Amino acid sequence: MNLNEIAKTLDSAAANAKVTSQISHTTSLTEEQAYKIQRLSMAERLTRGEKFVGLKLGFTSFAKMEQMGVHDMIWGPLTDKMWYKNGDELPLNQFIHPRAEPEIAFLLKKDLDREISLEEIPAYIQACAPAIEIIDSRYENFKFSLEDVIADNCSSSAFVIGAWQPLPESLNDLEMSLLFDKEVMQSDSSNAILDNPYLSISNASRLAAKYNQPFKAGDILLAGAATPAVFVQKGRKITTKVAGLGSCNIIPK
Ligand code: OOG
Ligand code: MG
């Protein structure tokens, strides 16, 4: 099996917004091989000039794991091309079947090369903010195995971050909702994210250290969705609201 060929197929599916079939239908991959493919396809993007801007975690809530039928946390890199500004338009012709998720983002103030504890977070994290992640699986019908989705860079395709806020003492018990125009499509407590969204930082630091992924001052981290993802609808403004942290939005066109 040629991991580089699989990486190129996935990369071109993402670049051209064209579906491709699940790798696991024809090839069985280990998790390690899946992350190798993820790195190879990311290398293609970086060669085209995209810049690494941070990491995301996925499947940090039961709601997401249940929705997608997978049962382990995943992680992958984010690039500047995926980063839309608050209030931007989302050009739907560049996506296959995008879905939106309500998330919390973090901003690193210091390079991080080892696993840190909850107590160390204020020393390493500058700020947090409400965020929207747009995921867009490159696989038919948005169906995949855990290895498939890891290889497909965790379905990452776009994200928006609201205004940065100082870190509150606790990020527990905050209502997080995803709205299309004024309609609440999904909502849950921030506790849905690993029982405590701050735990996403220690998990990301552990993974970054384990896989030798540099994590630097100024990088961002997406903690993972608090609720199931919802298919984007043309013309309906997408908003994430996090109680106490504010909101951000993007308009699919
Ligand atoms: C994989 C990405 C999951 C999250 O926040 O849990 C994710 C997918 O569901 O396609 O981004
Ligand atoms: Mg997500």
PDB file of C-alpha atoms and ligand atoms in Angstrom:
ATOM      1  CA  MET A   1       0.000   0.000   0.000  1.00  0.00           C
ATOM      2  CA  ASN A   2       1.328   3.416  -0.931  1.00  0.00           C
ATOM      3  CA  LEU A   3       0.557   5.921   1.828  1.00  0.00           C
ATOM      4  CA  ASN A   4       1.777   8.789  -0.313  1.00  0.00           C
ATOM      5  CA  GLU A   5      -0.716   7.946  -3.064  1.00  0.00           C
ATOM      6  CA  ILE A   6      -3.578   7.822  -0.560  1.00  0.00           C
ATOM      7  CA  ALA A   7      -2.438  11.196   0.826  1.00  0.00           C
ATOM      8  CA  LYS A   8      -2.437  12.707  -2.678  1.00  0.00           C
ATOM      9  CA  THR A   9      -5.929  11.359  -3.400  1.00  0.00           C
ATOM     10  CA  LEU A  10      -7.279  12.858  -0.172  1.00  0.00           C
ATOM     11  CA  ASP A  11      -5.471  16.131  -0.705  1.00  0.00           C
ATOM     12  CA  SER A  12      -6.852  16.537  -4.206  1.00  0.00           C
ATOM     13  CA  ALA A  13     -10.376  15.620  -3.013  1.00  0.00           C
ATOM     14  CA  ALA A  14     -10.070  18.440  -0.450  1.00  0.00           C
ATOM     15  CA  ALA A  15      -8.504  20.940  -2.855  1.00  0.00           C
ATOM     16  CA  ASN A  16     -11.148  20.313  -5.549  1.00  0.00           C
ATOM     17  CA  ALA A  17     -14.148  19.771  -3.228  1.00  0.00           C
ATOM     18  CA  LYS A  18     -14.809  16.317  -4.766  1.00  0.00           C
ATOM     19  CA  VAL A  19     -15.765  13.236  -2.773  1.00  0.00           C
ATOM     20  CA  THR A  20     -13.600  10.152  -2.705  1.00  0.00           C
ATOM     21  CA  SER A  21     -14.356   6.658  -1.406  1.00  0.00           C
ATOM     22  CA  GLN A  22     -13.449   5.440   2.060  1.00  0.00           C
ATOM     23  CA  ILE A  23      -9.960   3.984   2.248  1.00  0.00           C
ATOM     24  CA  SER A  24     -11.155   1.372   4.723  1.00  0.00           C
ATOM     25  CA  HIS A  25     -13.397  -0.124   1.997  1.00  0.00           C
ATOM     26  CA  THR A  26     -10.305  -1.436   0.224  1.00  0.00           C
ATOM     27  CA  THR A  27      -7.350  -1.089   2.593  1.00  0.00           C
ATOM     28  CA  SER A  28      -7.007  -1.635   6.296  1.00  0.00           C
ATOM     29  CA  LEU A  29      -4.933   1.058   7.964  1.00  0.00           C
ATOM     30  CA  THR A  30      -3.487   1.234  11.450  1.00  0.00           C
ATOM     31  CA  GLU A  31      -3.983   4.458  13.389  1.00  0.00           C
ATOM     32  CA  GLU A  32      -0.273   5.140  12.978  1.00  0.00           C
ATOM     33  CA  GLN A  33      -0.510   4.794   9.176  1.00  0.00           C
ATOM     34  CA  ALA A  34      -3.559   7.060   9.189  1.00  0.00           C
ATOM     35  CA  TYR A  35      -1.591   9.806  10.973  1.00  0.00           C
ATOM     36  CA  LYS A  36       1.264   9.264   8.513  1.00  0.00           C
ATOM     37  CA  ILE A  37      -1.174   9.916   5.634  1.00  0.00           C
ATOM     38  CA  GLN A  38      -2.448  12.998   7.470  1.00  0.00           C
ATOM     39  CA  ARG A  39       1.130  14.344   7.682  1.00  0.00           C
ATOM     40  CA  LEU A  40       1.804  13.578   4.009  1.00  0.00           C
ATOM     41  CA  SER A  41      -1.355  15.303   2.797  1.00  0.00           C
ATOM     42  CA  MET A  42      -0.650  18.281   5.069  1.00  0.00           C
ATOM     43  CA  ALA A  43       2.815  18.472   3.464  1.00  0.00           C
ATOM     44  CA  GLU A  44       1.083  18.925   0.080  1.00  0.00           C
ATOM     45  CA  ARG A  45      -0.877  21.889   1.465  1.00  0.00           C
ATOM     46  CA  LEU A  46       2.234  23.446   3.000  1.00  0.00           C
ATOM     47  CA  THR A  47       4.036  23.045  -0.323  1.00  0.00           C
ATOM     48  CA  ARG A  48       1.210  25.017  -1.969  1.00  0.00           C
ATOM     49  CA  GLY A  49       1.905  27.839   0.501  1.00  0.00           C
ATOM     50  CA  GLU A  50      -0.585  27.218   3.302  1.00  0.00           C
ATOM     51  CA  LYS A  51       0.741  28.005   6.788  1.00  0.00           C
ATOM     52  CA  PHE A  52       0.300  25.942   9.956  1.00  0.00           C
ATOM     53  CA  VAL A  53      -1.699  27.992  12.504  1.00  0.00           C
ATOM     54  CA  GLY A  54      -2.575  25.451  15.177  1.00  0.00           C
ATOM     55  CA  LEU A  55      -4.252  22.182  16.108  1.00  0.00           C
ATOM     56  CA  LYS A  56      -7.753  20.881  16.562  1.00  0.00           C
ATOM     57  CA  LEU A  57      -9.106  18.063  18.619  1.00  0.00           C
ATOM     58  CA  GLY A  58     -12.089  16.021  17.496  1.00  0.00           C
ATOM     59  CA  PHE A  59     -14.484  13.646  19.216  1.00  0.00           C
ATOM     60  CA  THR A  60     -13.961  15.265  22.608  1.00  0.00           C
ATOM     61  CA  SER A  61     -17.698  15.031  23.327  1.00  0.00           C
ATOM     62  CA  PHE A  62     -19.924  11.945  23.491  1.00  0.00           C
ATOM     63  CA  ALA A  63     -22.452  13.751  21.301  1.00  0.00           C
ATOM     64  CA  LYS A  64     -19.929  13.857  18.437  1.00  0.00           C
ATOM     65  CA  MET A  65     -18.638  10.330  18.959  1.00  0.00           C
ATOM     66  CA  GLU A  66     -22.185   8.990  18.937  1.00  0.00           C
ATOM     67  CA  GLN A  67     -23.136  11.007  15.855  1.00  0.00           C
ATOM     68  CA  MET A  68     -20.214   9.668  13.837  1.00  0.00           C
ATOM     69  CA  GLY A  69     -20.020   6.174  15.348  1.00  0.00           C
ATOM     70  CA  VAL A  70     -16.383   6.433  16.451  1.00  0.00           C
ATOM     71  CA  HIS A  71     -14.983   6.215  19.947  1.00  0.00           C
ATOM     72  CA  ASP A  72     -11.631   7.898  20.300  1.00  0.00           C
ATOM     73  CA  MET A  73     -10.231  11.412  20.358  1.00  0.00           C
ATOM     74  CA  ILE A  74      -8.470  12.551  17.170  1.00  0.00           C
ATOM     75  CA  TRP A  75      -6.308  15.559  16.345  1.00  0.00           C
ATOM     76  CA  GLY A  76      -4.958  17.344  13.317  1.00  0.00           C
ATOM     77  CA  PRO A  77      -3.363  20.570  12.060  1.00  0.00           C
ATOM     78  CA  LEU A  78      -5.175  23.743  10.968  1.00  0.00           C
ATOM     79  CA  THR A  79      -3.868  26.132   8.307  1.00  0.00           C
ATOM     80  CA  ASP A  80      -4.334  29.830   7.541  1.00  0.00           C
ATOM     81  CA  LYS A  81      -6.424  28.976   4.465  1.00  0.00           C
ATOM     82  CA  MET A  82      -9.087  27.430   6.735  1.00  0.00           C
ATOM     83  CA  TRP A  83      -9.272  30.544   8.924  1.00  0.00           C
ATOM     84  CA  TYR A  84     -12.172  32.870   8.117  1.00  0.00           C
ATOM     85  CA  LYS A  85     -12.744  36.147   9.897  1.00  0.00           C
ATOM     86  CA  ASN A  86     -15.725  36.734  12.148  1.00  0.00           C
ATOM     87  CA  GLY A  87     -18.684  37.746   9.926  1.00  0.00           C
ATOM     88  CA  ASP A  88     -17.051  36.554   6.663  1.00  0.00           C
ATOM     89  CA  GLU A  89     -18.897  34.787   3.875  1.00  0.00           C
ATOM     90  CA  LEU A  90     -18.278  31.043   3.494  1.00  0.00           C
ATOM     91  CA  PRO A  91     -17.975  30.237  -0.249  1.00  0.00           C
ATOM     92  CA  LEU A  92     -19.992  27.009  -0.480  1.00  0.00           C
ATOM     93  CA  ASN A  93     -18.599  26.126  -3.904  1.00  0.00           C
ATOM     94  CA  GLN A  94     -15.312  25.306  -2.157  1.00  0.00           C
ATOM     95  CA  PHE A  95     -16.908  22.654   0.055  1.00  0.00           C
ATOM     96  CA  ILE A  96     -18.544  19.245  -0.483  1.00  0.00           C
ATOM     97  CA  HIS A  97     -21.159  18.795   2.271  1.00  0.00           C
ATOM     98  CA  PRO A  98     -20.049  21.118   5.078  1.00  0.00           C
ATOM     99  CA  ARG A  99     -21.335  20.850   8.626  1.00  0.00           C
ATOM    100  CA  ALA A 100     -21.004  23.379  11.465  1.00  0.00           C
ATOM    101  CA  GLU A 101     -20.022  22.782  15.090  1.00  0.00           C
ATOM    102  CA  PRO A 102     -19.977  25.070  18.168  1.00  0.00           C
ATOM    103  CA  GLU A 103     -16.512  25.117  19.730  1.00  0.00           C
ATOM    104  CA  ILE A 104     -14.159  26.980  22.057  1.00  0.00           C
ATOM    105  CA  ALA A 105     -10.752  28.168  20.794  1.00  0.00           C
ATOM    106  CA  PHE A 106      -7.567  28.813  22.794  1.00  0.00           C
ATOM    107  CA  LEU A 107      -4.553  31.013  21.997  1.00  0.00           C
ATOM    108  CA  LEU A 108      -1.067  29.915  23.108  1.00  0.00           C
ATOM    109  CA  LYS A 109       1.176  32.463  24.754  1.00  0.00           C
ATOM    110  CA  LYS A 110       4.242  30.189  25.094  1.00  0.00           C
ATOM    111  CA  ASP A 111       5.804  27.334  23.113  1.00  0.00           C
ATOM    112  CA  LEU A 112       4.546  24.017  24.390  1.00  0.00           C
ATOM    113  CA  ASP A 113       6.542  20.820  23.970  1.00  0.00           C
ATOM    114  CA  ARG A 114       5.318  18.629  26.828  1.00  0.00           C
ATOM    115  CA  GLU A 115       2.109  17.589  28.530  1.00  0.00           C
ATOM    116  CA  ILE A 116       0.891  20.265  30.951  1.00  0.00           C
ATOM    117  CA  SER A 117      -1.471  19.987  33.895  1.00  0.00           C
ATOM    118  CA  LEU A 118      -4.618  22.049  34.471  1.00  0.00           C
ATOM    119  CA  GLU A 119      -2.692  24.182  37.001  1.00  0.00           C
ATOM    120  CA  GLU A 120      -0.141  25.169  34.352  1.00  0.00           C
ATOM    121  CA  ILE A 121      -2.708  26.379  31.825  1.00  0.00           C
ATOM    122  CA  PRO A 122      -2.643  30.092  32.795  1.00  0.00           C
ATOM    123  CA  ALA A 123       1.127  30.116  32.187  1.00  0.00           C
ATOM    124  CA  TYR A 124       0.729  28.793  28.625  1.00  0.00           C
ATOM    125  CA  ILE A 125      -2.634  30.021  27.389  1.00  0.00           C
ATOM    126  CA  GLN A 126      -3.316  33.658  26.647  1.00  0.00           C
ATOM    127  CA  ALA A 127      -7.019  33.706  25.884  1.00  0.00           C
ATOM    128  CA  CYS A 128     -10.110  31.809  24.822  1.00  0.00           C
ATOM    129  CA  ALA A 129     -12.962  32.596  22.427  1.00  0.00           C
ATOM    130  CA  PRO A 130     -16.177  31.208  20.975  1.00  0.00           C
ATOM    131  CA  ALA A 131     -15.561  29.435  17.657  1.00  0.00           C
ATOM    132  CA  ILE A 132     -17.325  27.725  14.767  1.00  0.00           C
ATOM    133  CA  GLU A 133     -15.684  24.784  13.088  1.00  0.00           C
ATOM    134  CA  ILE A 134     -16.807  23.837   9.575  1.00  0.00           C
ATOM    135  CA  ILE A 135     -16.019  20.200   8.900  1.00  0.00           C
ATOM    136  CA  ASP A 136     -16.287  18.687   5.428  1.00  0.00           C
ATOM    137  CA  SER A 137     -15.436  15.009   5.143  1.00  0.00           C
ATOM    138  CA  ARG A 138     -13.917  14.141   1.805  1.00  0.00           C
ATOM    139  CA  TYR A 139     -15.670  10.743   1.965  1.00  0.00           C
ATOM    140  CA  GLU A 140     -18.986   9.872   0.313  1.00  0.00           C
ATOM    141  CA  ASN A 141     -22.017  10.462   2.527  1.00  0.00           C
ATOM    142  CA  PHE A 142     -19.803  11.843   5.322  1.00  0.00           C
ATOM    143  CA  LYS A 143     -19.140   8.222   6.414  1.00  0.00           C
ATOM    144  CA  PHE A 144     -15.799   6.970   7.736  1.00  0.00           C
ATOM    145  CA  SER A 145     -13.900   4.740  10.138  1.00  0.00           C
ATOM    146  CA  LEU A 146     -11.665   6.310  12.781  1.00  0.00           C
ATOM    147  CA  GLU A 147      -8.591   5.641  10.587  1.00  0.00           C
ATOM    148  CA  ASP A 148     -10.344   7.107   7.517  1.00  0.00           C
ATOM    149  CA  VAL A 149     -11.152  10.383   9.266  1.00  0.00           C
ATOM    150  CA  ILE A 150      -7.659  10.729  10.760  1.00  0.00           C
ATOM    151  CA  ALA A 151      -6.138  10.257   7.284  1.00  0.00           C
ATOM    152  CA  ASP A 152      -8.565  12.905   5.958  1.00  0.00           C
ATOM    153  CA  ASN A 153      -7.115  15.473   8.386  1.00  0.00           C
ATOM    154  CA  CYS A 154     -10.109  15.054  10.712  1.00  0.00           C
ATOM    155  CA  SER A 155     -12.516  16.573   8.124  1.00  0.00           C
ATOM    156  CA  SER A 156     -10.993  20.014   8.821  1.00  0.00           C
ATOM    157  CA  SER A 157     -12.031  22.606   6.280  1.00  0.00           C
ATOM    158  CA  ALA A 158     -12.753  25.996   7.879  1.00  0.00           C
ATOM    159  CA  PHE A 159     -13.142  27.766  11.202  1.00  0.00           C
ATOM    160  CA  VAL A 160     -14.012  31.154  12.667  1.00  0.00           C
ATOM    161  CA  ILE A 161     -12.899  32.563  16.003  1.00  0.00           C
ATOM    162  CA  GLY A 162     -14.693  35.335  17.918  1.00  0.00           C
ATOM    163  CA  ALA A 163     -13.038  38.076  19.996  1.00  0.00           C
ATOM    164  CA  TRP A 164     -10.393  36.720  22.393  1.00  0.00           C
ATOM    165  CA  GLN A 165     -11.350  36.845  26.078  1.00  0.00           C
ATOM    166  CA  PRO A 166      -9.216  36.548  29.205  1.00  0.00           C
ATOM    167  CA  LEU A 167      -9.272  33.010  30.624  1.00  0.00           C
ATOM    168  CA  PRO A 168     -12.023  32.613  33.185  1.00  0.00           C
ATOM    169  CA  GLU A 169     -11.321  30.611  36.347  1.00  0.00           C
ATOM    170  CA  SER A 170     -13.630  27.906  35.017  1.00  0.00           C
ATOM    171  CA  LEU A 171     -15.057  27.008  31.612  1.00  0.00           C
ATOM    172  CA  ASN A 172     -17.594  24.632  33.117  1.00  0.00           C
ATOM    173  CA  ASP A 173     -21.382  25.010  32.975  1.00  0.00           C
ATOM    174  CA  LEU A 174     -21.418  27.521  30.096  1.00  0.00           C
ATOM    175  CA  GLU A 175     -24.285  27.147  27.655  1.00  0.00           C
ATOM    176  CA  MET A 176     -22.943  26.657  24.123  1.00  0.00           C
ATOM    177  CA  SER A 177     -25.290  26.977  21.181  1.00  0.00           C
ATOM    178  CA  LEU A 178     -25.174  26.781  17.417  1.00  0.00           C
ATOM    179  CA  LEU A 179     -27.711  28.971  15.623  1.00  0.00           C
ATOM    180  CA  PHE A 180     -28.782  29.253  11.979  1.00  0.00           C
ATOM    181  CA  ASP A 181     -30.149  32.787  11.761  1.00  0.00           C
ATOM    182  CA  LYS A 182     -32.149  33.010  15.008  1.00  0.00           C
ATOM    183  CA  GLU A 183     -32.968  29.308  15.208  1.00  0.00           C
ATOM    184  CA  VAL A 184     -31.080  27.271  17.806  1.00  0.00           C
ATOM    185  CA  MET A 185     -29.968  24.133  15.948  1.00  0.00           C
ATOM    186  CA  GLN A 186     -27.955  22.554  18.790  1.00  0.00           C
ATOM    187  CA  SER A 187     -27.117  23.492  22.345  1.00  0.00           C
ATOM    188  CA  ASP A 188     -25.438  21.891  25.345  1.00  0.00           C
ATOM    189  CA  SER A 189     -23.292  22.692  28.358  1.00  0.00           C
ATOM    190  CA  SER A 190     -19.553  23.265  27.835  1.00  0.00           C
ATOM    191  CA  ASN A 191     -19.126  20.260  30.169  1.00  0.00           C
ATOM    192  CA  ALA A 192     -19.863  18.119  27.095  1.00  0.00           C
ATOM    193  CA  ILE A 193     -16.246  18.793  26.055  1.00  0.00           C
ATOM    194  CA  LEU A 194     -14.214  16.283  28.099  1.00  0.00           C
ATOM    195  CA  ASP A 195     -16.208  17.255  31.268  1.00  0.00           C
ATOM    196  CA  ASN A 196     -14.055  20.410  31.267  1.00  0.00           C
ATOM    197  CA  PRO A 197     -12.926  22.257  28.094  1.00  0.00           C
ATOM    198  CA  TYR A 198      -9.596  23.089  29.770  1.00  0.00           C
ATOM    199  CA  LEU A 199      -8.767  19.371  29.599  1.00  0.00           C
ATOM    200  CA  SER A 200      -8.540  19.742  25.815  1.00  0.00           C
ATOM    201  CA  ILE A 201      -5.368  21.779  26.369  1.00  0.00           C
ATOM    202  CA  SER A 202      -3.625  19.115  28.431  1.00  0.00           C
ATOM    203  CA  ASN A 203      -4.715  16.491  25.877  1.00  0.00           C
ATOM    204  CA  ALA A 204      -3.442  18.556  22.956  1.00  0.00           C
ATOM    205  CA  SER A 205      -0.130  19.160  24.736  1.00  0.00           C
ATOM    206  CA  ARG A 206       0.249  15.412  25.357  1.00  0.00           C
ATOM    207  CA  LEU A 207      -0.448  14.600  21.687  1.00  0.00           C
ATOM    208  CA  ALA A 208       1.769  17.385  20.358  1.00  0.00           C
ATOM    209  CA  ALA A 209       4.657  16.109  22.501  1.00  0.00           C
ATOM    210  CA  LYS A 210       4.049  12.450  21.642  1.00  0.00           C
ATOM    211  CA  TYR A 211       3.985  13.129  17.889  1.00  0.00           C
ATOM    212  CA  ASN A 212       6.692  15.787  17.868  1.00  0.00           C
ATOM    213  CA  GLN A 213       4.276  18.378  16.551  1.00  0.00           C
ATOM    214  CA  PRO A 214       5.645  21.829  17.429  1.00  0.00           C
ATOM    215  CA  PHE A 215       3.080  23.940  19.244  1.00  0.00           C
ATOM    216  CA  LYS A 216       4.198  27.564  19.426  1.00  0.00           C
ATOM    217  CA  ALA A 217       3.274  30.911  20.933  1.00  0.00           C
ATOM    218  CA  GLY A 218       0.506  32.425  18.780  1.00  0.00           C
ATOM    219  CA  ASP A 219      -0.857  29.022  17.665  1.00  0.00           C
ATOM    220  CA  ILE A 220      -4.484  28.245  18.251  1.00  0.00           C
ATOM    221  CA  LEU A 221      -6.285  25.168  19.517  1.00  0.00           C
ATOM    222  CA  LEU A 222      -9.858  24.130  18.795  1.00  0.00           C
ATOM    223  CA  ALA A 223     -11.194  22.078  21.702  1.00  0.00           C
ATOM    224  CA  GLY A 224     -13.765  19.994  19.772  1.00  0.00           C
ATOM    225  CA  ALA A 225     -17.511  20.327  19.329  1.00  0.00           C
ATOM    226  CA  ALA A 226     -19.868  20.342  22.300  1.00  0.00           C
ATOM    227  CA  THR A 227     -22.802  19.065  20.208  1.00  0.00           C
ATOM    228  CA  PRO A 228     -23.467  17.037  17.054  1.00  0.00           C
ATOM    229  CA  ALA A 229     -22.565  18.862  13.824  1.00  0.00           C
ATOM    230  CA  VAL A 230     -25.301  20.339  11.598  1.00  0.00           C
ATOM    231  CA  PHE A 231     -25.305  20.551   7.776  1.00  0.00           C
ATOM    232  CA  VAL A 232     -24.731  24.135   6.674  1.00  0.00           C
ATOM    233  CA  GLN A 233     -27.658  25.790   4.856  1.00  0.00           C
ATOM    234  CA  LYS A 234     -27.043  28.353   2.120  1.00  0.00           C
ATOM    235  CA  GLY A 235     -27.817  31.924   3.193  1.00  0.00           C
ATOM    236  CA  ARG A 236     -28.509  31.083   6.853  1.00  0.00           C
ATOM    237  CA  LYS A 237     -26.027  32.850   9.101  1.00  0.00           C
ATOM    238  CA  ILE A 238     -24.207  30.422  11.406  1.00  0.00           C
ATOM    239  CA  THR A 239     -23.510  31.622  14.954  1.00  0.00           C
ATOM    240  CA  THR A 240     -21.807  30.052  17.954  1.00  0.00           C
ATOM    241  CA  LYS A 241     -22.746  31.576  21.300  1.00  0.00           C
ATOM    242  CA  VAL A 242     -20.892  30.673  24.472  1.00  0.00           C
ATOM    243  CA  ALA A 243     -22.370  32.123  27.669  1.00  0.00           C
ATOM    244  CA  GLY A 244     -19.919  34.615  29.162  1.00  0.00           C
ATOM    245  CA  LEU A 245     -17.559  34.485  26.148  1.00  0.00           C
ATOM    246  CA  GLY A 246     -19.695  36.092  23.444  1.00  0.00           C
ATOM    247  CA  SER A 247     -20.353  34.884  19.908  1.00  0.00           C
ATOM    248  CA  CYS A 248     -19.005  34.660  16.365  1.00  0.00           C
ATOM    249  CA  ASN A 249     -20.595  34.034  12.989  1.00  0.00           C
ATOM    250  CA  ILE A 250     -20.108  33.226   9.324  1.00  0.00           C
ATOM    251  CA  ILE A 251     -22.510  33.448   6.366  1.00  0.00           C
ATOM    252  CA  PRO A 252     -22.658  30.529   3.898  1.00  0.00           C
ATOM    253  CA  LYS A 253     -23.029  31.891   0.347  1.00  0.00           C
TER     254      LYS A 253
HETATM  255  C1  OOG B   1     -14.514  14.653  12.346  1.00  0.00           C
HETATM  256  C2  OOG B   1     -14.160  15.918  13.067  1.00  0.00           C
HETATM  257  C3  OOG B   1     -14.696  15.955  14.484  1.00  0.00           C
HETATM  258  C4  OOG B   1     -15.087  17.538  16.464  1.00  0.00           C
HETATM  259  O1  OOG B   1     -15.128  18.696  16.853  1.00  0.00           O
HETATM  260  O2  OOG B   1     -15.467  16.588  17.171  1.00  0.00           O
HETATM  261  C5  OOG B   1     -14.590  17.300  15.083  1.00  0.00           C
HETATM  262  C6  OOG B   1     -15.929  14.649  11.786  1.00  0.00           C
HETATM  263  O3  OOG B   1     -16.889  14.544  12.549  1.00  0.00           O
HETATM  264  O4  OOG B   1     -16.069  14.702  10.553  1.00  0.00           O
HETATM  265  O5  OOG B   1     -14.133  18.238  14.490  1.00  0.00           O
HETATM  266 MG    MG B   2     -14.570  20.137  15.434  1.00  0.00          MG
END
